[in-house]
Coordinates of N, CA and C in Angstrom, one line a residue:
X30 N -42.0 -55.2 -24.7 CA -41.3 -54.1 -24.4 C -41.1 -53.2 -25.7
X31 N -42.0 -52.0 -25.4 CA -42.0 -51.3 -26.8 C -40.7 -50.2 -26.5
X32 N -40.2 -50.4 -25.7 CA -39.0 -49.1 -25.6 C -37.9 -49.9 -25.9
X33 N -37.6 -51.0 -26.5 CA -36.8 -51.6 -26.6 C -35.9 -50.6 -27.7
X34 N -36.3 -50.6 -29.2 CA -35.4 -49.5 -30.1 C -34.2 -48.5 -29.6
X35 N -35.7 -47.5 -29.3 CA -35.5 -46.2 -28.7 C -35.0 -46.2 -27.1
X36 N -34.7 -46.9 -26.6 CA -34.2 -46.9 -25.4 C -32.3 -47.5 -25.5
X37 N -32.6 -48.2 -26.6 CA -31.1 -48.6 -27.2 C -30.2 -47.4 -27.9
X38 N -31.5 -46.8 -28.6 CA -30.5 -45.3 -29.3 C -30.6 -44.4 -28.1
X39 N -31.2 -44.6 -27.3 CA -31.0 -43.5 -26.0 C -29.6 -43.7 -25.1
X40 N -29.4 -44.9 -24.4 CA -28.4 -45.7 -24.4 C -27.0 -45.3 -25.2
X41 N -27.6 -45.7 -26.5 CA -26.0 -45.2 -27.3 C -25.8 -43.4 -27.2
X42 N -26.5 -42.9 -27.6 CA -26.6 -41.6 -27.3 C -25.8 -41.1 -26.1
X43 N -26.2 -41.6 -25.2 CA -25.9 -41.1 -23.6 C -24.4 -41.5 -23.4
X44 N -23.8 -42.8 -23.9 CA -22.7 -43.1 -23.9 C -21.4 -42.5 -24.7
X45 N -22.1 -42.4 -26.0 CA -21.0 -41.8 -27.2 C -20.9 -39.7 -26.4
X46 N -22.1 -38.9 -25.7 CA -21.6 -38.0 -25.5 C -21.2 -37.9 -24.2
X47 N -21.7 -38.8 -23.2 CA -20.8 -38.6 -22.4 C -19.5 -38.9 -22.1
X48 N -18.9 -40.0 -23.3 CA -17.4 -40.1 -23.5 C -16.8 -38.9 -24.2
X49 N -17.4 -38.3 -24.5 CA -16.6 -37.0 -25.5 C -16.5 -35.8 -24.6
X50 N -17.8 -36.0 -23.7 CA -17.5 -34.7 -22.8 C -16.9 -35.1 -22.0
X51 N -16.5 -36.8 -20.9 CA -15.7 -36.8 -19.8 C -14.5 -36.3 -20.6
X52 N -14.0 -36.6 -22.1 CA -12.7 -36.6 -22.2 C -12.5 -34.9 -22.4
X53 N -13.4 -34.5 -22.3 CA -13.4 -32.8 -23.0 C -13.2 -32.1 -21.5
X54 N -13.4 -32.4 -20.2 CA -13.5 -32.0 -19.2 C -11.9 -32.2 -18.4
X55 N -11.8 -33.6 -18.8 CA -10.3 -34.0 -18.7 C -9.3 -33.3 -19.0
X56 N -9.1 -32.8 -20.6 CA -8.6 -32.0 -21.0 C -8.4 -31.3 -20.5
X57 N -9.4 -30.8 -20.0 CA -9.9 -29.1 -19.6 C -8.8 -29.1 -18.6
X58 N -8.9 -30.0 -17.4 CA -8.3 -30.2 -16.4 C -6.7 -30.0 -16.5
X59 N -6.4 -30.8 -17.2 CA -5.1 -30.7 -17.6 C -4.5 -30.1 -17.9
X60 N -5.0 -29.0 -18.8 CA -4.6 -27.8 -19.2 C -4.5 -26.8 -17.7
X61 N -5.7 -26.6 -17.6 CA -5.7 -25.7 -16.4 C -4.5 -26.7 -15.3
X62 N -4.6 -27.2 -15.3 CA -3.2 -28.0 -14.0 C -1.6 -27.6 -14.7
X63 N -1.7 -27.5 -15.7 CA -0.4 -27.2 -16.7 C 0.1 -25.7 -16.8
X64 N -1.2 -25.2 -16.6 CA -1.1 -23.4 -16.9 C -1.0 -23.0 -15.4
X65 N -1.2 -24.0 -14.6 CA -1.4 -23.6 -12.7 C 0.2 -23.9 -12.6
X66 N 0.6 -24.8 -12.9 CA 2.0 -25.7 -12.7 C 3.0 -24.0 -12.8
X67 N 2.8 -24.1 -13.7 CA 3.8 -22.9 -14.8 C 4.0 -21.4 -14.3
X68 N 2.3 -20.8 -13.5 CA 2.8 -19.8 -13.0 C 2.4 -19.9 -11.9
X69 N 2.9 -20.7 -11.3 CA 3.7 -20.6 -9.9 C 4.7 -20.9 -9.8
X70 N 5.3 -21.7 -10.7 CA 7.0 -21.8 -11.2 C 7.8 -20.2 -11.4
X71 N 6.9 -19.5 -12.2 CA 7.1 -18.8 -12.5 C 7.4 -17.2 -11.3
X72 N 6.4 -17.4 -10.6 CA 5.5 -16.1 -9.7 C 6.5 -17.0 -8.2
X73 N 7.0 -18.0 -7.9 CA 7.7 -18.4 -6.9 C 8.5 -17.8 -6.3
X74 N 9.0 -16.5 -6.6 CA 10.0 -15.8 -6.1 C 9.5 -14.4 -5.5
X75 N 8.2 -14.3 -6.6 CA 8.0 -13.0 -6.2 C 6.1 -13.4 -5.5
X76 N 6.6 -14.3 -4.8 CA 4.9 -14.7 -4.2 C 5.0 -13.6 -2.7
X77 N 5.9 -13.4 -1.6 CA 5.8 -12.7 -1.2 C 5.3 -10.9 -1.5
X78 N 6.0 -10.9 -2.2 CA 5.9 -9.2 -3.0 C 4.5 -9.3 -3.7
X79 N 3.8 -10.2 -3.9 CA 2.4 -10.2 -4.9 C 1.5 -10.6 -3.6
X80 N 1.7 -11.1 -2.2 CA 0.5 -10.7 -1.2 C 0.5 -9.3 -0.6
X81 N 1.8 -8.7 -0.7 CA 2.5 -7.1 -0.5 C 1.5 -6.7 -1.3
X82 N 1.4 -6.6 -2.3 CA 0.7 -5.7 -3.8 C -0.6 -5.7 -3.5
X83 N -1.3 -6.6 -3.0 CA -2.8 -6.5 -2.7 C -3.5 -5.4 -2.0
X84 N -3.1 -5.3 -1.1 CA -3.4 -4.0 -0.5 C -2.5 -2.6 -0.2
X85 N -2.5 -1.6 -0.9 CA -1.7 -0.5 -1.6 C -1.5 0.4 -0.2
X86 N 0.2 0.9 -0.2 CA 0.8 1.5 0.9 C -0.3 3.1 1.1
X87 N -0.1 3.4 2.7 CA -1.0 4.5 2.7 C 0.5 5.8 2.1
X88 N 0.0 6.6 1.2 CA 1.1 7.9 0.3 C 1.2 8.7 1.9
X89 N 2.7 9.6 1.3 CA 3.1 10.5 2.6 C 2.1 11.0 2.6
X90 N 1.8 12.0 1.0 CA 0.5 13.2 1.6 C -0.6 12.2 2.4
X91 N -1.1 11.3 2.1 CA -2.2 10.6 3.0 C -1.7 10.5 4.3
X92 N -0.6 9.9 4.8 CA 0.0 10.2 6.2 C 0.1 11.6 6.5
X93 N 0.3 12.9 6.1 CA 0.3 14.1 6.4 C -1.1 14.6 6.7
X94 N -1.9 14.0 6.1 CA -3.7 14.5 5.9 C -4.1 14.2 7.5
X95 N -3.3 12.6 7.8 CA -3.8 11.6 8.7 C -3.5 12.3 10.4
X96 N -2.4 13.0 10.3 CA -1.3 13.4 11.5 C -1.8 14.8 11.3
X97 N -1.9 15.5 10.0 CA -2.4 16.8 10.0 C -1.2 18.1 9.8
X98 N 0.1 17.3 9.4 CA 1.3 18.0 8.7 C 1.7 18.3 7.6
X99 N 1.8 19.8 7.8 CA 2.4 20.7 6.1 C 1.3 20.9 5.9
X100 N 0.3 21.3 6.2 CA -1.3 22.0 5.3 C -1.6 23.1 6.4
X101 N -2.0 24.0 5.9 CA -2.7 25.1 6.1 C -3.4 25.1 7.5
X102 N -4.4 23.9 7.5 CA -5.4 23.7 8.5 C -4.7 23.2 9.7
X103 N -3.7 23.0 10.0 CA -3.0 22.6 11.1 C -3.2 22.9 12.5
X104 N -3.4 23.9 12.1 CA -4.1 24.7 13.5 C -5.5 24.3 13.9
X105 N -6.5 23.9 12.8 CA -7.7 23.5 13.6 C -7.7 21.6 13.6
X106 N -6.7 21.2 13.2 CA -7.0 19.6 13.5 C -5.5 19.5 14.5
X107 N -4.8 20.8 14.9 CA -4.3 20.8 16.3 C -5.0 21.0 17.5
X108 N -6.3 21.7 17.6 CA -7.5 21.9 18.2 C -8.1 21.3 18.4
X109 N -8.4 20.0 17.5 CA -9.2 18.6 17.9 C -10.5 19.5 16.7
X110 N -10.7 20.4 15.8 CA -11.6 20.7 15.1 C -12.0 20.1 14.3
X111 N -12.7 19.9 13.4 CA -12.9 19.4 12.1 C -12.3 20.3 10.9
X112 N -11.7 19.2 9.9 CA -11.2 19.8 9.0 C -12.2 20.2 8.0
X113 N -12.1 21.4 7.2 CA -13.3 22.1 6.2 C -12.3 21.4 4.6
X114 N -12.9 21.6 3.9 CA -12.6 21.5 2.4 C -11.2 22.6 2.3
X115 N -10.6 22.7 2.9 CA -9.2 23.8 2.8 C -8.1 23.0 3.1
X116 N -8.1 21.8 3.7 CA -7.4 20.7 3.9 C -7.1 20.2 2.5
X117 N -8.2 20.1 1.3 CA -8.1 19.4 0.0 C -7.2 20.7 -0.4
X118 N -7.5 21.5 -0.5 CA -6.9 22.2 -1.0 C -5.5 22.6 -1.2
X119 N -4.9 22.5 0.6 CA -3.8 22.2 0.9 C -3.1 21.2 0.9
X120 N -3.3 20.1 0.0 CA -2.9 18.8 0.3 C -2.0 19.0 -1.1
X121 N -2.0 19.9 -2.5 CA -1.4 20.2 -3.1 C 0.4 20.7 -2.7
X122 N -0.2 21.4 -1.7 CA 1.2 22.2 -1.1 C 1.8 21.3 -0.6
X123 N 1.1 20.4 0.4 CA 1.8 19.3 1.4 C 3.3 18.6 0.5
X124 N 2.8 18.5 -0.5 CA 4.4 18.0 -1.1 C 5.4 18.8 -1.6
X125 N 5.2 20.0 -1.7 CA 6.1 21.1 -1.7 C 6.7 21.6 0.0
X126 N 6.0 21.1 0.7 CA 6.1 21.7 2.1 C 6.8 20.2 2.7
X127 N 7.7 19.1 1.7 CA 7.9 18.1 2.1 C 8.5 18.1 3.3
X128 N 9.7 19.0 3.0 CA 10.6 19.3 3.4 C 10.7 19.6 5.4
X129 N 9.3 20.0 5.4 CA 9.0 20.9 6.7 C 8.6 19.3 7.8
X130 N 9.1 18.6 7.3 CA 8.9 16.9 8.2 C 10.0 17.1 9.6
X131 N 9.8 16.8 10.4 CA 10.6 16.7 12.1 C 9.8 15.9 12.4
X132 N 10.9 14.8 13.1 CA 10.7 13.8 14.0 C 10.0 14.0 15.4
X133 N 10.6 15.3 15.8 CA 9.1 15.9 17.1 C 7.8 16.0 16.7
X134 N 7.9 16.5 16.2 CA 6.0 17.0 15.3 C 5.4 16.0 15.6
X135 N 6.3 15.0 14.2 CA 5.5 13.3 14.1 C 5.2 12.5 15.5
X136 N 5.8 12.9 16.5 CA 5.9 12.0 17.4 C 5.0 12.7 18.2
X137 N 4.3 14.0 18.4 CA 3.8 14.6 19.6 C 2.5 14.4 18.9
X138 N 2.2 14.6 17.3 CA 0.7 14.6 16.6 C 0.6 13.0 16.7
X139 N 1.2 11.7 16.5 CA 1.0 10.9 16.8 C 0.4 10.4 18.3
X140 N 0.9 10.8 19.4 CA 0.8 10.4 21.0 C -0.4 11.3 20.8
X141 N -0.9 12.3 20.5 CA -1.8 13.4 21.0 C -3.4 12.2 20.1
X142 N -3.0 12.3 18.7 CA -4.2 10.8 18.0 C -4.3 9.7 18.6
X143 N -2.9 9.1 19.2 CA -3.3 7.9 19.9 C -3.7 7.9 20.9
X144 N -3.5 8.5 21.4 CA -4.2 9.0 23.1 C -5.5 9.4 22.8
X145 N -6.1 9.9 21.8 CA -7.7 10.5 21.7 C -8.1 9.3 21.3
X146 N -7.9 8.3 21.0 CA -8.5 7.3 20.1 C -8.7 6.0 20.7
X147 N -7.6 6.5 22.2 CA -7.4 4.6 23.3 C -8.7 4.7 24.0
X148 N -8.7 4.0 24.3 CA -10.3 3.4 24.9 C -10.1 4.2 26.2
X149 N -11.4 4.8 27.0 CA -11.4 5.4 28.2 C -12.3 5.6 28.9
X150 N -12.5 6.2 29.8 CA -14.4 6.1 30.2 C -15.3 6.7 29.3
X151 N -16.7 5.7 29.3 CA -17.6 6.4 28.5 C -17.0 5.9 26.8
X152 N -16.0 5.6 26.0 CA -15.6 5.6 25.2 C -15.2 4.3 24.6
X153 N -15.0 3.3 24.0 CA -14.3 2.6 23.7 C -13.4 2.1 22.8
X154 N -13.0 3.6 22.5 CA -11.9 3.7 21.7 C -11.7 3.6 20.2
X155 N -10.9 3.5 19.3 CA -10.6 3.1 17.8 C -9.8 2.3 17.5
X156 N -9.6 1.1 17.7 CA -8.2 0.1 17.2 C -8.2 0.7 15.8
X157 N -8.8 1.0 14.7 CA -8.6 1.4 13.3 C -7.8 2.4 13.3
X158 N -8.7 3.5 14.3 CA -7.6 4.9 13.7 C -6.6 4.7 14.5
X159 N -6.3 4.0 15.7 CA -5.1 3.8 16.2 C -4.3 3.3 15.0
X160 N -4.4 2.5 14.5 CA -3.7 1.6 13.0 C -3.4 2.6 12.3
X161 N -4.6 3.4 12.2 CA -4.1 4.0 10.7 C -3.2 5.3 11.0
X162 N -2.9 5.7 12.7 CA -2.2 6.9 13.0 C -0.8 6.2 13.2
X163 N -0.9 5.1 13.8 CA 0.7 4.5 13.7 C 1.3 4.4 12.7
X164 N 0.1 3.7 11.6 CA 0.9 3.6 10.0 C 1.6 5.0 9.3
X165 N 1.1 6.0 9.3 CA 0.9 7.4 9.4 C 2.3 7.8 9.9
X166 N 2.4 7.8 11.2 CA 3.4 7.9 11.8 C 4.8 7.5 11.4
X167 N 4.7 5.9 11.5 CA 5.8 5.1 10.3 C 6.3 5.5 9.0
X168 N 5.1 5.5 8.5 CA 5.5 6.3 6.9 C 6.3 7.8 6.8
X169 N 5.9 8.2 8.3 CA 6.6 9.9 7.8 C 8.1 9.6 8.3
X170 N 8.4 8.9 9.0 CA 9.5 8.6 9.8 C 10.2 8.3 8.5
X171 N 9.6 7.3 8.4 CA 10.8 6.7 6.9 C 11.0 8.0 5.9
X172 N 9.9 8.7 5.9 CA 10.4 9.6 4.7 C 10.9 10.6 5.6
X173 N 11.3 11.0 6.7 CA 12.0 12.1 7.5 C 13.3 11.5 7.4
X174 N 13.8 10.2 7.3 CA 15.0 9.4 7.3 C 15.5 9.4 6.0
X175 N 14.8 9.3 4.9 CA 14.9 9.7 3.7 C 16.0 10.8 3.4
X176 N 14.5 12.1 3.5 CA 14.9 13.2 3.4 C 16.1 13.7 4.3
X177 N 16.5 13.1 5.3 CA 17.8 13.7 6.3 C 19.1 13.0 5.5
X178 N 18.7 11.5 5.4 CA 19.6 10.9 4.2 C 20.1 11.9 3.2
X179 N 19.2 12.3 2.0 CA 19.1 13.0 1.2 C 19.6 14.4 1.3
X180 N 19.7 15.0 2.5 CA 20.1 16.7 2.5 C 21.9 16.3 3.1
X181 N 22.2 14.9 4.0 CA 23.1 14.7 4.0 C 24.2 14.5 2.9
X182 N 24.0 13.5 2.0 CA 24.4 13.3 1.2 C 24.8 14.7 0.2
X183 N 23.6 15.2 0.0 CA 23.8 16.8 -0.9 C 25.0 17.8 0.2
X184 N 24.6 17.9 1.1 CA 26.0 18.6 1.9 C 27.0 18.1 1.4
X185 N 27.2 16.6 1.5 CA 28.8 15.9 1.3 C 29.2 16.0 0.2
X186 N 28.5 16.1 -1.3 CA 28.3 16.7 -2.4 C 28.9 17.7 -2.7
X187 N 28.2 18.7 -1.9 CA 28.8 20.1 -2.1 C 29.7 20.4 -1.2
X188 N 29.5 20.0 -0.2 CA 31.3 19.7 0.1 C 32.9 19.0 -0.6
X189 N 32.2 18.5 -1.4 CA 33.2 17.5 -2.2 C 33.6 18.6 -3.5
X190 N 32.6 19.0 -3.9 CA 32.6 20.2 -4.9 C 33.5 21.3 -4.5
X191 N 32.7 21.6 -3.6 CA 34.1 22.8 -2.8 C 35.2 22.8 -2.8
X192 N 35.9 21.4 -2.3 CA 37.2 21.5 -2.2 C 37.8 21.1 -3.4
X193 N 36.8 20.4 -4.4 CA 37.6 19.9 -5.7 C 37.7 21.3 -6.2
X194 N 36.9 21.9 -6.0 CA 37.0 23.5 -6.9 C 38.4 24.5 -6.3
X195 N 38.6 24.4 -4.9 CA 39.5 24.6 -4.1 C 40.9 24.5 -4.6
X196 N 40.9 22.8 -5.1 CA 42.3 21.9 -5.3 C 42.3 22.7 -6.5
X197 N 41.3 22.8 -7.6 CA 41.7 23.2 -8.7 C 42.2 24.7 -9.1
X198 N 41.5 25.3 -8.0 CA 41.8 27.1 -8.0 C 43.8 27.0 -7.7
X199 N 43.7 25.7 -6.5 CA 45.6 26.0 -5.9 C 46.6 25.5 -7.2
X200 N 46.5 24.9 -7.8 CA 47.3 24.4 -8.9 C 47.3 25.6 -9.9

């Protein structure tokens, strides 16, 4: 048996590195199980709010674009038209034109999208854009709730102002 030698330093070879790498792999493990441990200890509170974050709320102006409120073009995606590049244009204004939000509007441009988009003859409809006109919908609601919040509050404000100005004119 001429491989007797070299088959013994092969042997030692194979053993001395594979002990250094099982133990190097170990490590490895450990570490990574320690660094796993830690931030989920960590992230445990806010694990709901971090599968939230994954996929990013649709913005009012994107609900306005979506329903076709506060821009210019209103009139032709009231029509059922296609919108031209005047839409981009007007989507600057849309947040200056915040203000011009009603809960009718939202609710009649919403039934009129969902209704074009339910399945019918010949058609079988859009579960998507239905999704994305309800989301649409939702989002302007909350910010119509907002902003009625908000012009409330400023009334009671300046009502509070007024009569403090009032009390102080009677003294």
């Amino acid at each position: 048996m001429a491989i007797g030698p070299l088959g013994r330093i092969l042997v030692q070879f194979v053993a001395v590195a594979g002990a250094s790498l099982g133990r190097a792999v170990l490590q490895a493990y450990r570490d990574a199980a320690r660094q796993g441990a830690a931030a989920a200890a960590a992230n445990s509170s806010s694990r709901s709010s971090a599968a939230l974050t994954l996929r990013p709320r649709m913005t009012v102006e994107e609900a306005k674009r979506i329903l076709g409120i506060g821009s210019s073009s209103s009139s032709s995606s009231s029509s059922g038209g296609p919108r031209t590049s005047s839409s981009s244009s007007s989507s600057s204004s849309s947040s200056s034109s915040s203000s011009s939000l009603n809960e009718e509007e939202i609710l009649r441009r919403f039934e009129r999208l969902h209704q074009n988009n339910a399945p019918a003859a010949g058609f079988s409809g859009s579960p998507y854009l239905q999704k994305r006109v309800a989301v649409a919908k939702a989002i302007l609601l909350e910010e119509y709730k907002k902003q009625k919040a908000a012009a409330a509050a400023a009334a009671a404000a300046a009502a509070a102002d007024k009569q403090a100005n009032a009390n102080a004119k009677g003294r």
